[in-house]
XYZ file of C-alpha atoms in Angstrom:
285
model
C 44.121 -175.999 -108.585
C 41.373 -173.735 -107.183
C 41.665 -169.981 -107.328
C 41.878 -169.646 -103.552
C 44.703 -172.166 -103.260
C 46.609 -170.413 -106.020
C 46.169 -167.041 -104.335
C 47.622 -168.437 -101.125
C 50.665 -169.700 -103.030
C 51.089 -166.323 -104.737
C 50.861 -164.640 -101.325
C 53.749 -166.739 -100.028
C 55.924 -165.602 -102.924
C 54.895 -161.967 -103.278
C 53.858 -160.543 -99.935
C 57.244 -160.221 -98.163
C 58.852 -158.029 -100.866
C 55.568 -156.235 -101.523
C 55.281 -155.424 -97.848
C 58.676 -153.746 -97.813
C 57.770 -151.697 -100.875
C 54.391 -150.669 -99.481
C 55.932 -149.589 -96.147
C 58.444 -147.392 -98.002
C 55.785 -145.852 -100.181
C 53.401 -145.188 -97.305
C 56.111 -143.297 -95.445
C 55.688 -140.271 -97.701
C 52.857 -137.842 -98.374
C 51.507 -135.805 -101.262
C 52.630 -137.041 -104.644
C 54.027 -140.261 -103.127
C 50.486 -141.278 -102.142
C 49.609 -141.359 -105.804
C 52.594 -143.615 -106.353
C 51.386 -145.787 -103.464
C 48.054 -146.325 -105.173
C 49.801 -147.198 -108.422
C 52.146 -149.594 -106.652
C 49.284 -151.359 -104.908
C 47.504 -151.777 -108.216
C 50.671 -153.265 -109.669
C 50.952 -155.636 -106.710
C 47.361 -156.735 -107.070
C 47.791 -157.183 -110.781
C 50.597 -159.646 -110.124
C 48.133 -161.710 -108.116
C 45.373 -161.362 -110.694
C 47.728 -162.150 -113.570
C 48.881 -165.310 -111.829
C 45.272 -166.399 -111.397
C 44.467 -165.697 -115.043
C 47.527 -167.462 -116.391
C 46.800 -170.628 -114.434
C 43.030 -170.738 -114.012
C 41.771 -168.815 -117.023
C 43.561 -169.279 -120.346
C 42.485 -166.608 -122.796
C 42.691 -168.834 -125.866
C 41.450 -172.394 -126.143
C 43.381 -174.105 -128.909
C 42.654 -177.471 -130.491
C 46.123 -179.020 -130.490
C 45.103 -182.221 -132.266
C 46.755 -180.877 -135.425
C 49.300 -178.232 -136.415
C 48.919 -175.018 -134.402
C 49.485 -171.749 -136.256
C 50.710 -168.608 -134.479
C 49.407 -165.450 -136.118
C 50.672 -162.064 -134.977
C 53.755 -160.525 -133.415
C 55.873 -162.327 -130.818
C 57.245 -160.670 -127.695
C 60.560 -159.005 -128.411
C 59.853 -158.458 -132.100
C 59.609 -155.083 -133.850
C 55.968 -154.156 -134.412
C 56.692 -151.767 -137.334
C 58.756 -154.470 -139.052
C 55.985 -156.998 -138.415
C 53.333 -154.682 -139.880
C 55.453 -153.962 -142.957
C 56.187 -157.642 -143.566
C 52.526 -158.587 -143.101
C 51.482 -155.944 -145.625
C 54.012 -157.176 -148.174
C 52.796 -160.754 -147.787
C 49.185 -159.607 -148.132
C 49.964 -157.737 -151.355
C 51.618 -160.860 -152.767
C 48.680 -163.025 -151.703
C 46.191 -160.622 -153.282
C 47.992 -160.912 -156.625
C 47.875 -164.694 -156.583
C 44.675 -165.789 -154.870
C 41.035 -164.853 -154.457
C 40.240 -167.542 -151.878
C 38.932 -166.278 -148.502
C 41.484 -166.478 -145.719
C 41.732 -165.813 -142.013
C 43.501 -162.651 -140.892
C 44.437 -160.898 -137.673
C 43.738 -157.162 -137.743
C 45.665 -155.100 -135.172
C 44.356 -151.594 -134.482
C 46.361 -148.468 -133.694
C 44.069 -147.438 -130.825
C 41.544 -148.874 -128.416
C 38.079 -148.351 -129.873
C 34.474 -148.875 -128.858
C 31.768 -151.077 -130.396
C 30.618 -148.394 -132.817
C 34.116 -147.860 -134.176
C 34.705 -151.604 -134.444
C 31.531 -151.864 -136.525
C 32.656 -149.018 -138.763
C 36.204 -150.258 -139.268
C 35.040 -153.818 -139.976
C 32.243 -152.875 -142.372
C 31.955 -155.504 -145.100
C 34.200 -157.988 -143.270
C 33.221 -161.283 -141.626
C 34.421 -160.709 -138.054
C 34.560 -163.753 -135.772
C 36.512 -162.461 -132.775
C 37.369 -159.176 -131.093
C 40.299 -158.805 -128.690
C 39.872 -156.317 -125.864
C 41.369 -155.111 -122.605
C 40.679 -152.108 -120.397
C 43.508 -149.687 -121.265
C 45.185 -148.453 -118.094
C 48.693 -146.927 -118.090
C 51.313 -149.575 -117.250
C 48.637 -151.970 -115.970
C 48.451 -155.537 -117.343
C 44.659 -155.739 -117.346
C 43.215 -158.992 -118.641
C 43.150 -159.609 -122.388
C 39.788 -161.105 -123.316
C 38.560 -162.483 -126.602
C 34.963 -161.815 -127.563
C 33.468 -164.154 -130.138
C 31.045 -162.397 -132.455
C 28.970 -162.923 -135.562
C 26.837 -159.800 -135.856
C 28.197 -156.355 -135.006
C 27.656 -154.443 -132.846
C 25.018 -156.531 -131.038
C 27.196 -159.567 -130.310
C 30.060 -157.376 -129.136
C 27.796 -155.479 -126.746
C 26.448 -158.753 -125.347
C 29.961 -160.164 -124.898
C 31.079 -157.019 -123.065
C 28.096 -157.360 -120.734
C 29.101 -160.970 -120.085
C 32.660 -159.941 -119.177
C 31.284 -157.235 -116.868
C 29.286 -159.880 -114.991
C 32.383 -162.046 -114.616
C 34.411 -159.108 -113.345
C 31.690 -158.355 -110.792
C 32.030 -161.947 -109.582
C 35.827 -161.586 -109.437
C 35.491 -158.416 -107.360
C 33.119 -160.157 -104.964
C 35.576 -163.041 -104.635
C 38.470 -160.744 -103.754
C 36.265 -158.874 -101.264
C 35.387 -162.190 -99.639
C 39.054 -163.172 -99.365
C 39.964 -159.782 -97.891
C 37.089 -159.996 -95.424
C 38.379 -163.281 -94.046
C 41.668 -161.661 -93.049
C 40.922 -160.094 -89.684
C 44.409 -160.219 -88.203
C 46.572 -157.185 -87.492
C 49.946 -158.663 -88.385
C 52.004 -156.923 -91.053
C 51.605 -159.825 -93.451
C 47.818 -160.035 -93.103
C 47.489 -156.267 -93.393
C 49.467 -156.245 -96.620
C 47.661 -159.320 -97.923
C 44.301 -157.701 -97.216
C 45.419 -154.524 -98.963
C 46.474 -156.443 -102.069
C 43.116 -158.226 -102.210
C 41.265 -154.928 -101.790
C 43.273 -153.402 -104.605
C 42.540 -156.409 -106.816
C 38.870 -155.966 -105.948
C 38.989 -152.309 -106.997
C 40.697 -153.212 -110.251
C 38.060 -155.846 -111.064
C 35.331 -153.310 -110.269
C 36.984 -150.799 -112.600
C 37.098 -153.370 -115.393
C 33.478 -154.364 -114.750
C 32.352 -150.740 -114.983
C 34.324 -150.251 -118.196
C 32.851 -153.266 -119.967
C 29.367 -152.478 -118.668
C 29.741 -149.039 -120.238
C 30.823 -150.632 -123.560
C 34.248 -149.072 -123.295
C 36.821 -148.164 -125.902
C 38.665 -151.407 -125.181
C 38.817 -153.295 -128.500
C 42.224 -153.390 -130.171
C 42.222 -156.321 -132.610
C 39.901 -158.394 -134.791
C 39.986 -161.815 -136.395
C 38.270 -161.776 -139.776
C 37.783 -164.022 -142.772
C 37.798 -162.406 -146.184
C 39.401 -162.434 -149.614
C 42.957 -161.094 -149.897
C 41.668 -158.235 -152.037
C 39.164 -157.166 -149.371
C 41.815 -157.535 -146.687
C 44.126 -155.270 -148.663
C 41.388 -152.649 -148.795
C 40.811 -153.099 -145.059
C 44.498 -152.463 -144.352
C 44.120 -148.903 -145.641
C 41.271 -147.948 -143.330
C 41.669 -145.531 -140.441
C 42.888 -147.034 -137.149
C 44.060 -150.251 -138.839
C 47.695 -150.855 -137.912
C 48.382 -154.253 -139.456
C 46.533 -156.975 -141.347
C 48.231 -160.346 -140.987
C 46.721 -162.861 -143.413
C 47.119 -166.534 -142.525
C 46.296 -168.690 -145.573
C 48.160 -171.575 -143.916
C 45.461 -171.885 -141.247
C 43.436 -175.078 -141.563
C 40.887 -174.020 -138.977
C 40.110 -171.212 -136.603
C 40.332 -173.558 -133.621
C 43.997 -174.421 -134.250
C 45.441 -170.932 -134.106
C 46.978 -168.664 -131.491
C 46.501 -164.972 -132.245
C 49.031 -162.423 -130.962
C 47.855 -158.911 -131.889
C 50.027 -155.867 -131.308
C 49.037 -153.609 -128.423
C 48.215 -150.003 -129.435
C 50.351 -148.482 -126.670
C 53.503 -150.254 -127.850
C 55.043 -148.294 -130.737
C 58.219 -150.316 -131.157
C 58.891 -153.685 -129.542
C 56.090 -156.096 -128.640
C 55.732 -157.073 -125.009
C 53.128 -158.000 -122.410
C 50.493 -155.452 -121.327
C 51.764 -152.949 -118.798
C 55.437 -153.569 -119.549
C 58.114 -150.901 -119.847
C 57.767 -151.245 -123.627
C 54.401 -149.482 -123.401
C 53.733 -145.758 -123.653
C 52.468 -144.142 -120.453
C 49.092 -143.305 -122.002
C 47.407 -145.967 -124.156
C 45.913 -144.469 -127.344
C 42.153 -144.564 -126.997
C 39.539 -143.737 -129.625
C 39.829 -143.765 -133.366
C 38.040 -141.630 -135.944
C 34.340 -141.159 -135.171
C 32.002 -143.804 -136.511
C 29.512 -142.660 -139.126
C 26.679 -144.189 -137.112
C 26.221 -144.575 -133.353
C 26.447 -148.106 -131.985
C 23.185 -150.024 -132.046
């Protein structure tokens, strides 16, 4: 299904209740206007999230063999997950020296320079990132890398270009709505808000933002154990059962969720996502 067709279907489902909420919010002044902006962003994010979930899967998995899930599932305790992963890693390090895949969840959103510093000596193959906005389910992207920080910078530039295209697409859709009916007015407003969100994400990635929050690495259990003690590292989940990188689904913990894992922007998240780890010893290249 094309993106435009999907957006029309989402409109049919979302716009009537959104319209009532927007009318209530716009009735006030002052502080309520700030809430209005936040509500519109949330409305637009529902549209954008629906597009992403149907048109743009974030992980392409080869399902021709067993698929391994690595990370923390929604509804699970993140502290318990981190503790269990560490215990399993200690046991693995005592019994094996064979390189293994591992998911590294970070305690804060960090930039390319900090990723390079934290991952020093590790073979990093993927970086997970999203633009951290309070209570906003911005898109989770995976950035495939070989050499840091150069590959990460290039991947961020690529995402920025895609977000620019998304913003232009939403602007085009909004521009085609010239009617003055309540539904078209609200629909146009949602598209404009989605456009602004995409522009914000594009600017963030273009500026090589502090957006990275997880890594996929391949290393020996002993090196992974050492990595688990580094600053900003929240959990290292080794996956010796993985037969190949292509047959895995990675579910890193989000930095803004201290307790129970949930989707980005959910009520399980703190109001302010933690951004920035300890300073890198060298500036990003």
